[in-house]
Amino acid sequence: MQNALALIAAYLLGSVPFAMISSKVFGLADPRTYGSGNPGATNVLRSGNKKAALMTLIGDALKGAVAVIVARQMGFSDTMIGLVALAVFVGHLYPIFLKFKGGKGVATAAGVLLALDPVLGLAVAGTWLLVAYVSRYSSLAALVAAAAAPVIAVLMHGATNQTLVVGVLGMALIGKHWQNIQRLMAGQESKIGSKKK
């Protein structure tokens, strides 16, 4: 029963839509009505309000980290902690509060990875930052970081339950970016900081 409640709580925490909350706080339009239509930090940035985008980024990352940290503090097994990590991530992707149409999970995955293993999380975040800085494409940075994450995890820890969780996160992130992949290939993807249309 405790395990089931923990998974439900993690999913509900993941479902909290910080893009919507930050947009309301700063008096912005619903982020689902402009840009990519994605309720995430990158799209909120297209509103031109950097504070709202930062609030979204921090909120989405924190909910991933908090779920893992609380699960660890409660003494759950490594397997259960991994399931909680996946539950909070799924909550962000398919939030009950937004009719199961959520964000792409980059910030939440980053929070999860940093809480699971700070060194791994920083390595993956560094990969994202490097690709984003060079290319100015948030989606490309996310794709490269998602693909690199399980490779880095295997190099650091070998084949473990944690590595499996990282692999699932990476595959899910890539799957959620399939439209971005199409736009990148067509040369139609928006760069970081571009204004909403």
PDB file of C-alpha atoms in Angstrom:
ATOM      1  CA  MET A   1       0.000   0.000   0.000  1.00  0.00           C
ATOM      2  CA  GLN A   2       2.790   2.415   0.888  1.00  0.00           C
ATOM      3  CA  ASN A   3       4.479   1.767  -2.443  1.00  0.00           C
ATOM      4  CA  ALA A   4       1.269   2.410  -4.368  1.00  0.00           C
ATOM      5  CA  LEU A   5       0.617   5.646  -2.475  1.00  0.00           C
ATOM      6  CA  ALA A   6       4.176   6.800  -3.138  1.00  0.00           C
ATOM      7  CA  LEU A   7       3.780   6.211  -6.872  1.00  0.00           C
ATOM      8  CA  ILE A   8       0.445   8.037  -6.963  1.00  0.00           C
ATOM      9  CA  ALA A   9       1.894  10.959  -4.998  1.00  0.00           C
ATOM     10  CA  ALA A  10       4.897  11.126  -7.335  1.00  0.00           C
ATOM     11  CA  TYR A  11       2.638  11.108 -10.393  1.00  0.00           C
ATOM     12  CA  LEU A  12       0.462  13.893  -8.956  1.00  0.00           C
ATOM     13  CA  LEU A  13       3.552  15.947  -8.088  1.00  0.00           C
ATOM     14  CA  GLY A  14       4.800  15.487 -11.629  1.00  0.00           C
ATOM     15  CA  SER A  15       1.418  16.635 -12.917  1.00  0.00           C
ATOM     16  CA  VAL A  16       1.762  20.086 -11.314  1.00  0.00           C
ATOM     17  CA  PRO A  17       2.025  22.392 -14.385  1.00  0.00           C
ATOM     18  CA  PHE A  18       4.598  25.033 -13.499  1.00  0.00           C
ATOM     19  CA  ALA A  19       4.416  26.520 -16.997  1.00  0.00           C
ATOM     20  CA  MET A  20       0.772  27.340 -16.355  1.00  0.00           C
ATOM     21  CA  ILE A  21       1.438  28.562 -12.821  1.00  0.00           C
ATOM     22  CA  SER A  22       4.295  30.857 -13.816  1.00  0.00           C
ATOM     23  CA  SER A  23       2.289  32.223 -16.759  1.00  0.00           C
ATOM     24  CA  LYS A  24      -0.579  33.124 -14.442  1.00  0.00           C
ATOM     25  CA  VAL A  25       1.776  34.673 -11.889  1.00  0.00           C
ATOM     26  CA  PHE A  26       3.310  36.933 -14.545  1.00  0.00           C
ATOM     27  CA  GLY A  27       0.051  37.621 -16.391  1.00  0.00           C
ATOM     28  CA  LEU A  28       1.064  35.796 -19.573  1.00  0.00           C
ATOM     29  CA  ALA A  29      -1.009  33.930 -22.121  1.00  0.00           C
ATOM     30  CA  ASP A  30      -1.517  30.191 -21.798  1.00  0.00           C
ATOM     31  CA  PRO A  31       1.762  28.704 -23.157  1.00  0.00           C
ATOM     32  CA  ARG A  32      -0.270  26.113 -25.038  1.00  0.00           C
ATOM     33  CA  THR A  33      -1.614  28.865 -27.296  1.00  0.00           C
ATOM     34  CA  TYR A  34       1.664  30.024 -28.861  1.00  0.00           C
ATOM     35  CA  GLY A  35       5.029  28.804 -30.102  1.00  0.00           C
ATOM     36  CA  SER A  36       5.294  25.029 -29.942  1.00  0.00           C
ATOM     37  CA  GLY A  37       2.212  24.850 -27.726  1.00  0.00           C
ATOM     38  CA  ASN A  38       4.295  22.973 -25.182  1.00  0.00           C
ATOM     39  CA  PRO A  39       3.765  23.789 -21.471  1.00  0.00           C
ATOM     40  CA  GLY A  40       7.468  23.963 -20.694  1.00  0.00           C
ATOM     41  CA  ALA A  41      10.216  26.445 -19.904  1.00  0.00           C
ATOM     42  CA  THR A  42      11.528  26.828 -23.456  1.00  0.00           C
ATOM     43  CA  ASN A  43       8.123  27.738 -24.800  1.00  0.00           C
ATOM     44  CA  VAL A  44       7.378  30.092 -21.897  1.00  0.00           C
ATOM     45  CA  LEU A  45      10.649  31.834 -22.798  1.00  0.00           C
ATOM     46  CA  ARG A  46       9.104  32.612 -26.192  1.00  0.00           C
ATOM     47  CA  SER A  47       6.717  34.951 -24.358  1.00  0.00           C
ATOM     48  CA  GLY A  48       9.750  37.170 -23.760  1.00  0.00           C
ATOM     49  CA  ASN A  49       9.446  36.846 -19.981  1.00  0.00           C
ATOM     50  CA  LYS A  50      12.686  35.301 -18.719  1.00  0.00           C
ATOM     51  CA  LYS A  51      11.534  35.271 -15.097  1.00  0.00           C
ATOM     52  CA  ALA A  52       8.495  33.192 -15.957  1.00  0.00           C
ATOM     53  CA  ALA A  53      10.643  30.798 -17.974  1.00  0.00           C
ATOM     54  CA  LEU A  54      13.119  30.487 -15.096  1.00  0.00           C
ATOM     55  CA  MET A  55      10.309  29.844 -12.613  1.00  0.00           C
ATOM     56  CA  THR A  56       8.988  27.115 -14.906  1.00  0.00           C
ATOM     57  CA  LEU A  57      12.417  25.553 -15.310  1.00  0.00           C
ATOM     58  CA  ILE A  58      13.138  25.519 -11.576  1.00  0.00           C
ATOM     59  CA  GLY A  59       9.668  24.266 -10.665  1.00  0.00           C
ATOM     60  CA  ASP A  60       9.728  21.432 -13.181  1.00  0.00           C
ATOM     61  CA  ALA A  61      13.233  20.374 -12.121  1.00  0.00           C
ATOM     62  CA  LEU A  62      12.441  20.591  -8.409  1.00  0.00           C
ATOM     63  CA  LYS A  63       9.419  18.311  -8.614  1.00  0.00           C
ATOM     64  CA  GLY A  64      11.585  15.617 -10.171  1.00  0.00           C
ATOM     65  CA  ALA A  65      14.311  16.037  -7.560  1.00  0.00           C
ATOM     66  CA  VAL A  66      11.906  16.246  -4.610  1.00  0.00           C
ATOM     67  CA  ALA A  67      10.148  13.003  -5.551  1.00  0.00           C
ATOM     68  CA  VAL A  68      13.442  11.086  -5.625  1.00  0.00           C
ATOM     69  CA  ILE A  69      14.826  12.700  -2.472  1.00  0.00           C
ATOM     70  CA  VAL A  70      11.650  12.011  -0.457  1.00  0.00           C
ATOM     71  CA  ALA A  71      11.543   8.404  -1.674  1.00  0.00           C
ATOM     72  CA  ARG A  72      15.143   7.953  -0.568  1.00  0.00           C
ATOM     73  CA  GLN A  73      14.472   9.573   2.822  1.00  0.00           C
ATOM     74  CA  MET A  74      11.539   7.218   3.336  1.00  0.00           C
ATOM     75  CA  GLY A  75      13.908   4.277   3.016  1.00  0.00           C
ATOM     76  CA  PHE A  76      12.554   2.786  -0.189  1.00  0.00           C
ATOM     77  CA  SER A  77      14.640   0.278  -2.122  1.00  0.00           C
ATOM     78  CA  ASP A  78      16.654   1.374  -5.152  1.00  0.00           C
ATOM     79  CA  THR A  79      14.074  -0.301  -7.398  1.00  0.00           C
ATOM     80  CA  MET A  80      11.237   1.606  -5.749  1.00  0.00           C
ATOM     81  CA  ILE A  81      13.151   4.881  -5.950  1.00  0.00           C
ATOM     82  CA  GLY A  82      13.567   4.236  -9.673  1.00  0.00           C
ATOM     83  CA  LEU A  83       9.832   3.641 -10.039  1.00  0.00           C
ATOM     84  CA  VAL A  84       9.079   6.871  -8.160  1.00  0.00           C
ATOM     85  CA  ALA A  85      11.463   8.687 -10.515  1.00  0.00           C
ATOM     86  CA  LEU A  86       9.581   7.307 -13.501  1.00  0.00           C
ATOM     87  CA  ALA A  87       6.204   8.138 -11.922  1.00  0.00           C
ATOM     88  CA  VAL A  88       7.022  11.820 -11.405  1.00  0.00           C
ATOM     89  CA  PHE A  89       8.401  11.986 -14.941  1.00  0.00           C
ATOM     90  CA  VAL A  90       5.272  10.376 -16.414  1.00  0.00           C
ATOM     91  CA  GLY A  91       3.191  12.834 -14.394  1.00  0.00           C
ATOM     92  CA  HIS A  92       4.908  15.702 -16.166  1.00  0.00           C
ATOM     93  CA  LEU A  93       4.493  14.132 -19.610  1.00  0.00           C
ATOM     94  CA  TYR A  94       0.858  13.153 -19.071  1.00  0.00           C
ATOM     95  CA  PRO A  95      -0.524  15.367 -16.282  1.00  0.00           C
ATOM     96  CA  ILE A  96      -4.003  14.685 -15.031  1.00  0.00           C
ATOM     97  CA  PHE A  97      -4.452  18.435 -14.428  1.00  0.00           C
ATOM     98  CA  LEU A  98      -3.943  19.229 -18.141  1.00  0.00           C
ATOM     99  CA  LYS A  99      -5.994  16.367 -19.593  1.00  0.00           C
ATOM    100  CA  PHE A 100      -2.825  14.266 -19.964  1.00  0.00           C
ATOM    101  CA  LYS A 101      -1.173  16.710 -22.393  1.00  0.00           C
ATOM    102  CA  GLY A 102       2.010  17.848 -20.688  1.00  0.00           C
ATOM    103  CA  GLY A 103       5.522  19.013 -21.390  1.00  0.00           C
ATOM    104  CA  LYS A 104       8.432  17.154 -22.902  1.00  0.00           C
ATOM    105  CA  GLY A 105      10.098  16.396 -19.613  1.00  0.00           C
ATOM    106  CA  VAL A 106      13.574  17.834 -20.033  1.00  0.00           C
ATOM    107  CA  ALA A 107      13.677  19.863 -16.807  1.00  0.00           C
ATOM    108  CA  THR A 108      11.900  17.186 -14.769  1.00  0.00           C
ATOM    109  CA  ALA A 109      14.290  14.521 -16.065  1.00  0.00           C
ATOM    110  CA  ALA A 110      17.206  16.784 -15.153  1.00  0.00           C
ATOM    111  CA  GLY A 111      15.870  17.102 -11.601  1.00  0.00           C
ATOM    112  CA  VAL A 112      15.431  13.337 -11.362  1.00  0.00           C
ATOM    113  CA  LEU A 113      18.974  12.661 -12.605  1.00  0.00           C
ATOM    114  CA  LEU A 114      20.539  15.233 -10.276  1.00  0.00           C
ATOM    115  CA  ALA A 115      18.766  13.641  -7.308  1.00  0.00           C
ATOM    116  CA  LEU A 116      19.601  10.070  -8.357  1.00  0.00           C
ATOM    117  CA  ASP A 117      23.264  10.851  -8.979  1.00  0.00           C
ATOM    118  CA  PRO A 118      24.529  14.459  -8.905  1.00  0.00           C
ATOM    119  CA  VAL A 119      27.627  13.667 -10.984  1.00  0.00           C
ATOM    120  CA  LEU A 120      25.557  11.933 -13.659  1.00  0.00           C
ATOM    121  CA  GLY A 121      23.006  14.752 -13.591  1.00  0.00           C
ATOM    122  CA  LEU A 122      25.679  17.410 -13.979  1.00  0.00           C
ATOM    123  CA  ALA A 123      27.329  15.501 -16.832  1.00  0.00           C
ATOM    124  CA  VAL A 124      24.034  15.257 -18.713  1.00  0.00           C
ATOM    125  CA  ALA A 125      23.142  18.880 -17.939  1.00  0.00           C
ATOM    126  CA  GLY A 126      26.572  19.911 -19.192  1.00  0.00           C
ATOM    127  CA  THR A 127      25.928  18.032 -22.424  1.00  0.00           C
ATOM    128  CA  TRP A 128      22.646  19.905 -22.853  1.00  0.00           C
ATOM    129  CA  LEU A 129      24.252  23.270 -22.141  1.00  0.00           C
ATOM    130  CA  LEU A 130      27.108  22.684 -24.572  1.00  0.00           C
ATOM    131  CA  VAL A 131      24.857  21.637 -27.456  1.00  0.00           C
ATOM    132  CA  ALA A 132      22.366  24.424 -26.695  1.00  0.00           C
ATOM    133  CA  TYR A 133      25.127  27.040 -26.600  1.00  0.00           C
ATOM    134  CA  VAL A 134      26.651  25.902 -29.886  1.00  0.00           C
ATOM    135  CA  SER A 135      23.444  25.196 -31.838  1.00  0.00           C
ATOM    136  CA  ARG A 136      20.905  27.512 -30.119  1.00  0.00           C
ATOM    137  CA  TYR A 137      18.372  24.666 -30.453  1.00  0.00           C
ATOM    138  CA  SER A 138      16.863  23.520 -27.147  1.00  0.00           C
ATOM    139  CA  SER A 139      15.321  20.460 -28.795  1.00  0.00           C
ATOM    140  CA  LEU A 140      18.609  19.323 -30.337  1.00  0.00           C
ATOM    141  CA  ALA A 141      20.341  19.769 -26.993  1.00  0.00           C
ATOM    142  CA  ALA A 142      17.624  17.691 -25.321  1.00  0.00           C
ATOM    143  CA  LEU A 143      17.925  14.935 -27.925  1.00  0.00           C
ATOM    144  CA  VAL A 144      21.706  14.712 -27.617  1.00  0.00           C
ATOM    145  CA  ALA A 145      21.558  14.798 -23.810  1.00  0.00           C
ATOM    146  CA  ALA A 146      18.818  12.142 -23.746  1.00  0.00           C
ATOM    147  CA  ALA A 147      20.859   9.857 -25.979  1.00  0.00           C
ATOM    148  CA  ALA A 148      24.032  10.493 -23.976  1.00  0.00           C
ATOM    149  CA  ALA A 149      22.466   9.970 -20.533  1.00  0.00           C
ATOM    150  CA  PRO A 150      22.245   6.150 -20.559  1.00  0.00           C
ATOM    151  CA  VAL A 151      25.702   5.888 -22.147  1.00  0.00           C
ATOM    152  CA  ILE A 152      27.189   8.042 -19.399  1.00  0.00           C
ATOM    153  CA  ALA A 153      25.278   6.027 -16.773  1.00  0.00           C
ATOM    154  CA  VAL A 154      26.635   2.731 -18.096  1.00  0.00           C
ATOM    155  CA  LEU A 155      30.194   4.095 -18.198  1.00  0.00           C
ATOM    156  CA  MET A 156      29.845   5.310 -14.604  1.00  0.00           C
ATOM    157  CA  HIS A 157      27.940   2.437 -12.997  1.00  0.00           C
ATOM    158  CA  GLY A 158      27.578  -0.430 -15.441  1.00  0.00           C
ATOM    159  CA  ALA A 159      24.232  -2.201 -15.891  1.00  0.00           C
ATOM    160  CA  THR A 160      22.129  -1.363 -12.822  1.00  0.00           C
ATOM    161  CA  ASN A 161      18.501  -0.559 -12.034  1.00  0.00           C
ATOM    162  CA  GLN A 162      19.465   3.114 -12.049  1.00  0.00           C
ATOM    163  CA  THR A 163      20.963   2.752 -15.506  1.00  0.00           C
ATOM    164  CA  LEU A 164      17.725   1.152 -16.687  1.00  0.00           C
ATOM    165  CA  VAL A 165      15.713   4.090 -15.304  1.00  0.00           C
ATOM    166  CA  VAL A 166      18.034   6.535 -17.076  1.00  0.00           C
ATOM    167  CA  GLY A 167      17.607   4.590 -20.313  1.00  0.00           C
ATOM    168  CA  VAL A 168      13.814   4.714 -20.055  1.00  0.00           C
ATOM    169  CA  LEU A 169      13.935   8.458 -19.360  1.00  0.00           C
ATOM    170  CA  GLY A 170      16.181   8.969 -22.371  1.00  0.00           C
ATOM    171  CA  MET A 171      13.977   6.966 -24.734  1.00  0.00           C
ATOM    172  CA  ALA A 172      10.846   8.741 -23.516  1.00  0.00           C
ATOM    173  CA  LEU A 173      12.464  12.153 -24.012  1.00  0.00           C
ATOM    174  CA  ILE A 174      13.473  11.286 -27.550  1.00  0.00           C
ATOM    175  CA  GLY A 175       9.978   9.977 -28.260  1.00  0.00           C
ATOM    176  CA  LYS A 176       8.378  13.192 -27.002  1.00  0.00           C
ATOM    177  CA  HIS A 177      10.608  15.195 -29.358  1.00  0.00           C
ATOM    178  CA  TRP A 178       9.620  13.447 -32.608  1.00  0.00           C
ATOM    179  CA  GLN A 179       7.931  16.591 -33.962  1.00  0.00           C
ATOM    180  CA  ASN A 180      11.056  18.590 -33.130  1.00  0.00           C
ATOM    181  CA  ILE A 181      13.130  16.032 -35.015  1.00  0.00           C
ATOM    182  CA  GLN A 182      10.932  16.565 -38.073  1.00  0.00           C
ATOM    183  CA  ARG A 183      11.256  20.356 -37.798  1.00  0.00           C
ATOM    184  CA  LEU A 184      15.016  20.143 -37.298  1.00  0.00           C
ATOM    185  CA  MET A 185      15.359  18.024 -40.426  1.00  0.00           C
ATOM    186  CA  ALA A 186      13.189  20.489 -42.346  1.00  0.00           C
ATOM    187  CA  GLY A 187      15.117  23.500 -41.023  1.00  0.00           C
ATOM    188  CA  GLN A 188      11.967  24.879 -39.391  1.00  0.00           C
ATOM    189  CA  GLU A 189      12.794  24.497 -35.691  1.00  0.00           C
ATOM    190  CA  SER A 190      12.753  27.657 -33.560  1.00  0.00           C
ATOM    191  CA  LYS A 191      15.945  28.643 -31.784  1.00  0.00           C
ATOM    192  CA  ILE A 192      16.280  29.476 -28.120  1.00  0.00           C
ATOM    193  CA  GLY A 193      14.971  32.959 -27.379  1.00  0.00           C
ATOM    194  CA  SER A 194      12.896  33.296 -30.540  1.00  0.00           C
ATOM    195  CA  LYS A 195       9.652  35.158 -29.941  1.00  0.00           C
ATOM    196  CA  LYS A 196       6.239  33.542 -29.959  1.00  0.00           C
ATOM    197  CA  LYS A 197       4.219  33.466 -33.168  1.00  0.00           C
TER     198      LYS A 197
END
